[in-house]
GROMACS .gro file of C-alpha atoms in nm:
model
  177
    1MET     CA    1  12.208   8.316  13.651
    2MET     CA    2  12.330   8.269  13.291
    3ARG     CA    3  12.476   8.554  13.090
    4ARG     CA    4  12.418   8.603  12.722
    5PRO     CA    5  12.726   8.541  12.510
    6LEU     CA    6  12.904   8.858  12.399
    7GLN     CA    7  12.831   8.942  12.036
    8ALA     CA    8  12.989   9.192  11.803
    9PRO     CA    9  12.788   9.512  11.759
   10ALA     CA   10  12.565   9.527  11.451
   11MET     CA   11  12.743   9.692  11.159
   12ASN     CA   12  12.576   9.953  10.949
   13GLY     CA   13  12.765  10.000  10.627
   14PRO     CA   14  13.062   9.809  10.487
   15ARG     CA   15  13.302   9.607  10.702
   16PHE     CA   16  13.645   9.758  10.746
   17ASN     CA   17  13.982   9.679  10.909
   18GLU     CA   18  13.936   9.430  11.200
   19PHE     CA   19  13.568   9.365  11.115
   20ILE     CA   20  13.657   9.188  10.788
   21THR     CA   21  13.601   8.818  10.862
   22SER     CA   22  13.755   8.665  10.550
   23PRO     CA   23  14.115   8.536  10.586
   24LYS     CA   24  14.214   8.644  10.231
   25VAL     CA   25  14.094   8.938  10.021
   26ARG     CA   26  14.156   9.074   9.671
   27VAL     CA   27  14.313   9.415   9.731
   28ILE     CA   28  14.280   9.736   9.530
   29ASP     CA   29  14.494  10.030   9.637
   30GLY     CA   30  14.393  10.399   9.663
   31GLU     CA   31  14.466  10.471   9.293
   32GLY     CA   32  14.260  10.174   9.169
   33GLU     CA   33  14.553   9.938   9.102
   34ASN     CA   34  14.487   9.568   9.163
   35LEU     CA   35  14.744   9.437   9.413
   36GLY     CA   36  14.614   9.079   9.393
   37VAL     CA   37  14.494   8.834   9.659
   38MET     CA   38  14.663   8.861  10.000
   39TYR     CA   39  14.600   8.788  10.365
   40THR     CA   40  14.368   9.035  10.537
   41ARG     CA   41  14.620   9.116  10.813
   42GLU     CA   42  14.890   9.193  10.556
   43ALA     CA   43  14.649   9.413  10.355
   44MET     CA   44  14.550   9.606  10.672
   45ASP     CA   45  14.918   9.673  10.749
   46GLN     CA   46  14.973   9.808  10.396
   47ALA     CA   47  14.663  10.030  10.424
   48LYS     CA   48  14.786  10.171  10.758
   49GLU     CA   49  15.123  10.254  10.601
   50VAL     CA   50  14.943  10.466  10.339
   51GLY     CA   51  14.720  10.622  10.610
   52LEU     CA   52  14.393  10.466  10.489
   53ASP     CA   53  14.156  10.191  10.601
   54LEU     CA   54  14.093   9.854  10.437
   55VAL     CA   55  13.724   9.859  10.334
   56GLU     CA   56  13.535   9.556  10.203
   57VAL     CA   57  13.359   9.687   9.890
   58SER     CA   58  13.235   9.356   9.746
   59PRO     CA   59  13.180   9.102  10.025
   60ASN     CA   60  13.001   8.843   9.806
   61ALA     CA   61  13.290   8.792   9.562
   62ASP     CA   62  13.529   8.498   9.600
   63PRO     CA   63  13.762   8.612   9.754
   64PRO     CA   64  13.598   8.936   9.882
   65VAL     CA   65  13.724   9.260   9.727
   66ALA     CA   66  13.871   9.518   9.964
   67LYS     CA   67  13.998   9.865   9.885
   68PHE     CA   68  14.224  10.121  10.052
   69LEU     CA   69  13.982  10.402  10.147
   70ASP     CA   70  13.900  10.653  10.418
   71VAL     CA   71  13.600  10.487  10.590
   72GLY     CA   72  13.439  10.811  10.709
   73LYS     CA   73  13.457  10.968  10.364
   74PHE     CA   74  13.326  10.648  10.202
   75LYS     CA   75  13.023  10.632  10.436
   76TYR     CA   76  12.954  11.004  10.392
   77GLU     CA   77  12.954  10.979  10.011
   78ALA     CA   78  12.731  10.668  10.020
   79GLN     CA   79  12.484  10.850  10.245
   80LYS     CA   80  12.480  11.154  10.013
   81LYS     CA   81  12.417  10.929   9.713
   82ALA     CA   82  12.127  10.755   9.892
   83ASN     CA   83  11.973  11.090   9.994
   84LEU     CA   84  11.995  11.219   9.637
   85ALA     CA   85  11.827  10.903   9.504
   86ARG     CA   86  11.550  10.932   9.763
   87LYS     CA   87  11.495  11.301   9.682
   88SER     CA   88  11.471  11.246   9.307
   89GLN     CA   89  11.217  10.962   9.319
   90LYS     CA   90  10.849  11.049   9.266
   91THR     CA   91  10.591  10.883   9.486
   92GLN     CA   92  10.264  10.804   9.314
   93GLU     CA   93   9.965  10.935   9.505
   94ILE     CA   94   9.600  10.840   9.467
   95LYS     CA   95   9.379  11.144   9.408
   96GLU     CA   96   9.003  11.110   9.449
   97ILE     CA   97   8.728  11.266   9.238
   98LYS     CA   98   8.372  11.240   9.374
   99MET     CA   99   8.069  11.251   9.145
  100ARG     CA  100   7.697  11.181   9.156
  101PRO     CA  101   7.516  10.967   8.896
  102ASN     CA  102   7.303  11.258   8.769
  103ILE     CA  103   7.592  11.505   8.726
  104ASP     CA  104   7.542  11.801   8.491
  105ASP     CA  105   7.756  11.838   8.176
  106HIS     CA  106   7.952  12.144   8.292
  107ASP     CA  107   8.028  11.984   8.632
  108TYR     CA  108   8.135  11.668   8.452
  109ASP     CA  109   8.370  11.867   8.224
  110THR     CA  110   8.526  12.041   8.527
  111LYS     CA  111   8.584  11.708   8.703
  112MET     CA  112   8.734  11.556   8.387
  113LYS     CA  113   8.973  11.852   8.356
  114LYS     CA  114   9.099  11.772   8.710
  115VAL     CA  115   9.129  11.402   8.621
  116HIS     CA  116   9.350  11.494   8.322
  117ASP     CA  117   9.559  11.727   8.543
  118PHE     CA  118   9.615  11.456   8.807
  119ILE     CA  119   9.707  11.194   8.548
  120GLY     CA  120   9.939  11.444   8.377
  121GLU     CA  121  10.126  11.481   8.709
  122GLY     CA  122  10.170  11.101   8.722
  123ASP     CA  123   9.916  11.031   8.999
  124LYS     CA  124   9.647  10.764   9.007
  125VAL     CA  125   9.285  10.881   9.017
  126LYS     CA  126   9.009  10.708   9.212
  127ILE     CA  127   8.665  10.802   9.086
  128THR     CA  128   8.391  10.763   9.345
  129LEU     CA  129   8.025  10.773   9.247
  130ARG     CA  130   7.792  10.836   9.543
  131PHE     CA  131   7.436  10.705   9.532
  132ARG     CA  132   7.167  10.850   9.758
  133GLY     CA  133   6.814  10.728   9.819
  134ARG     CA  134   6.644  10.579   9.516
  135GLU     CA  135   6.946  10.639   9.293
  136LEU     CA  136   7.078  10.308   9.426
  137SER     CA  137   6.816  10.117   9.229
  138HIS     CA  138   6.949  10.275   8.905
  139GLY     CA  139   7.300  10.129   8.905
  140GLN     CA  140   7.312  10.135   8.524
  141LEU     CA  141   7.327  10.519   8.537
  142GLY     CA  142   7.648  10.494   8.739
  143MET     CA  143   7.795  10.233   8.507
  144ASN     CA  144   7.714  10.452   8.205
  145LEU     CA  145   7.882  10.752   8.367
  146LEU     CA  146   8.198  10.557   8.457
  147LYS     CA  147   8.207  10.414   8.102
  148ARG     CA  148   8.192  10.774   7.974
  149VAL     CA  149   8.481  10.872   8.207
  150GLN     CA  150   8.679  10.573   8.082
  151ASP     CA  151   8.620  10.667   7.716
  152ASP     CA  152   8.704  11.037   7.771
  153SER     CA  153   9.034  10.958   7.942
  154ALA     CA  154   9.134  10.660   7.724
  155GLU     CA  155   9.427  10.835   7.551
  156VAL     CA  156   9.600  10.943   7.876
  157ALA     CA  157   9.490  10.679   8.129
  158LYS     CA  158   9.420  10.311   8.160
  159VAL     CA  159   9.173  10.148   8.395
  160GLU     CA  160   9.354   9.984   8.684
  161ALA     CA  161   9.045   9.878   8.880
  162TYR     CA  162   8.721   9.836   8.688
  163PRO     CA  163   8.395   9.977   8.834
  164ARG     CA  164   8.264   9.793   9.137
  165MET     CA  165   8.002   9.861   9.403
  166GLU     CA  166   8.102   9.911   9.766
  167GLY     CA  167   7.794   9.979   9.972
  168ARG     CA  168   7.634  10.300   9.845
  169GLN     CA  169   7.924  10.397   9.619
  170MET     CA  170   8.074  10.278   9.294
  171LEU     CA  171   8.452  10.296   9.254
  172MET     CA  172   8.694  10.295   8.961
  173VAL     CA  173   9.071  10.359   8.957
  174LEU     CA  174   9.259  10.512   8.663
  175SER     CA  175   9.638  10.517   8.629
  176PRO     CA  176   9.866  10.698   8.380
  177ARG     CA  177   9.957  10.515   8.057
   0.00000   0.00000   0.00000
């Protein structure tokens, strides 16, 4: 029975100390001073003397750049920065407004007010027009209504997906300008 060869555990985060594979690195000390290019082993010894770890901050450079840091603190600050970026980003949702082809004026105005609210919040709006029974044979009524929606929301929204039929409904998607 064959055994699998032993592999190093997968690293999450930057390489540090013994995990740095490059023979030489450009070293920056704890205060930000450039100490120049030196052997990795020599740089690790200097970092241990100061009581810090040698952390690879730019692995794609030639030679890689390593810095004297506390690894735990470095990972903690990177995680906090990532969490803050994730918290501050806004996800764009798709809100749906359903109408009928023979909608009354007041109902239409109410629906358009909601469309403007959704677009003002930065969300996309999917307008669905439901056809029932014989209304399906009057597709031009639906097209006229969606054209009216497009004209009424032209200053705040642009049409992302033009009106199209899907079975018994007609769809159109608006997105913020």
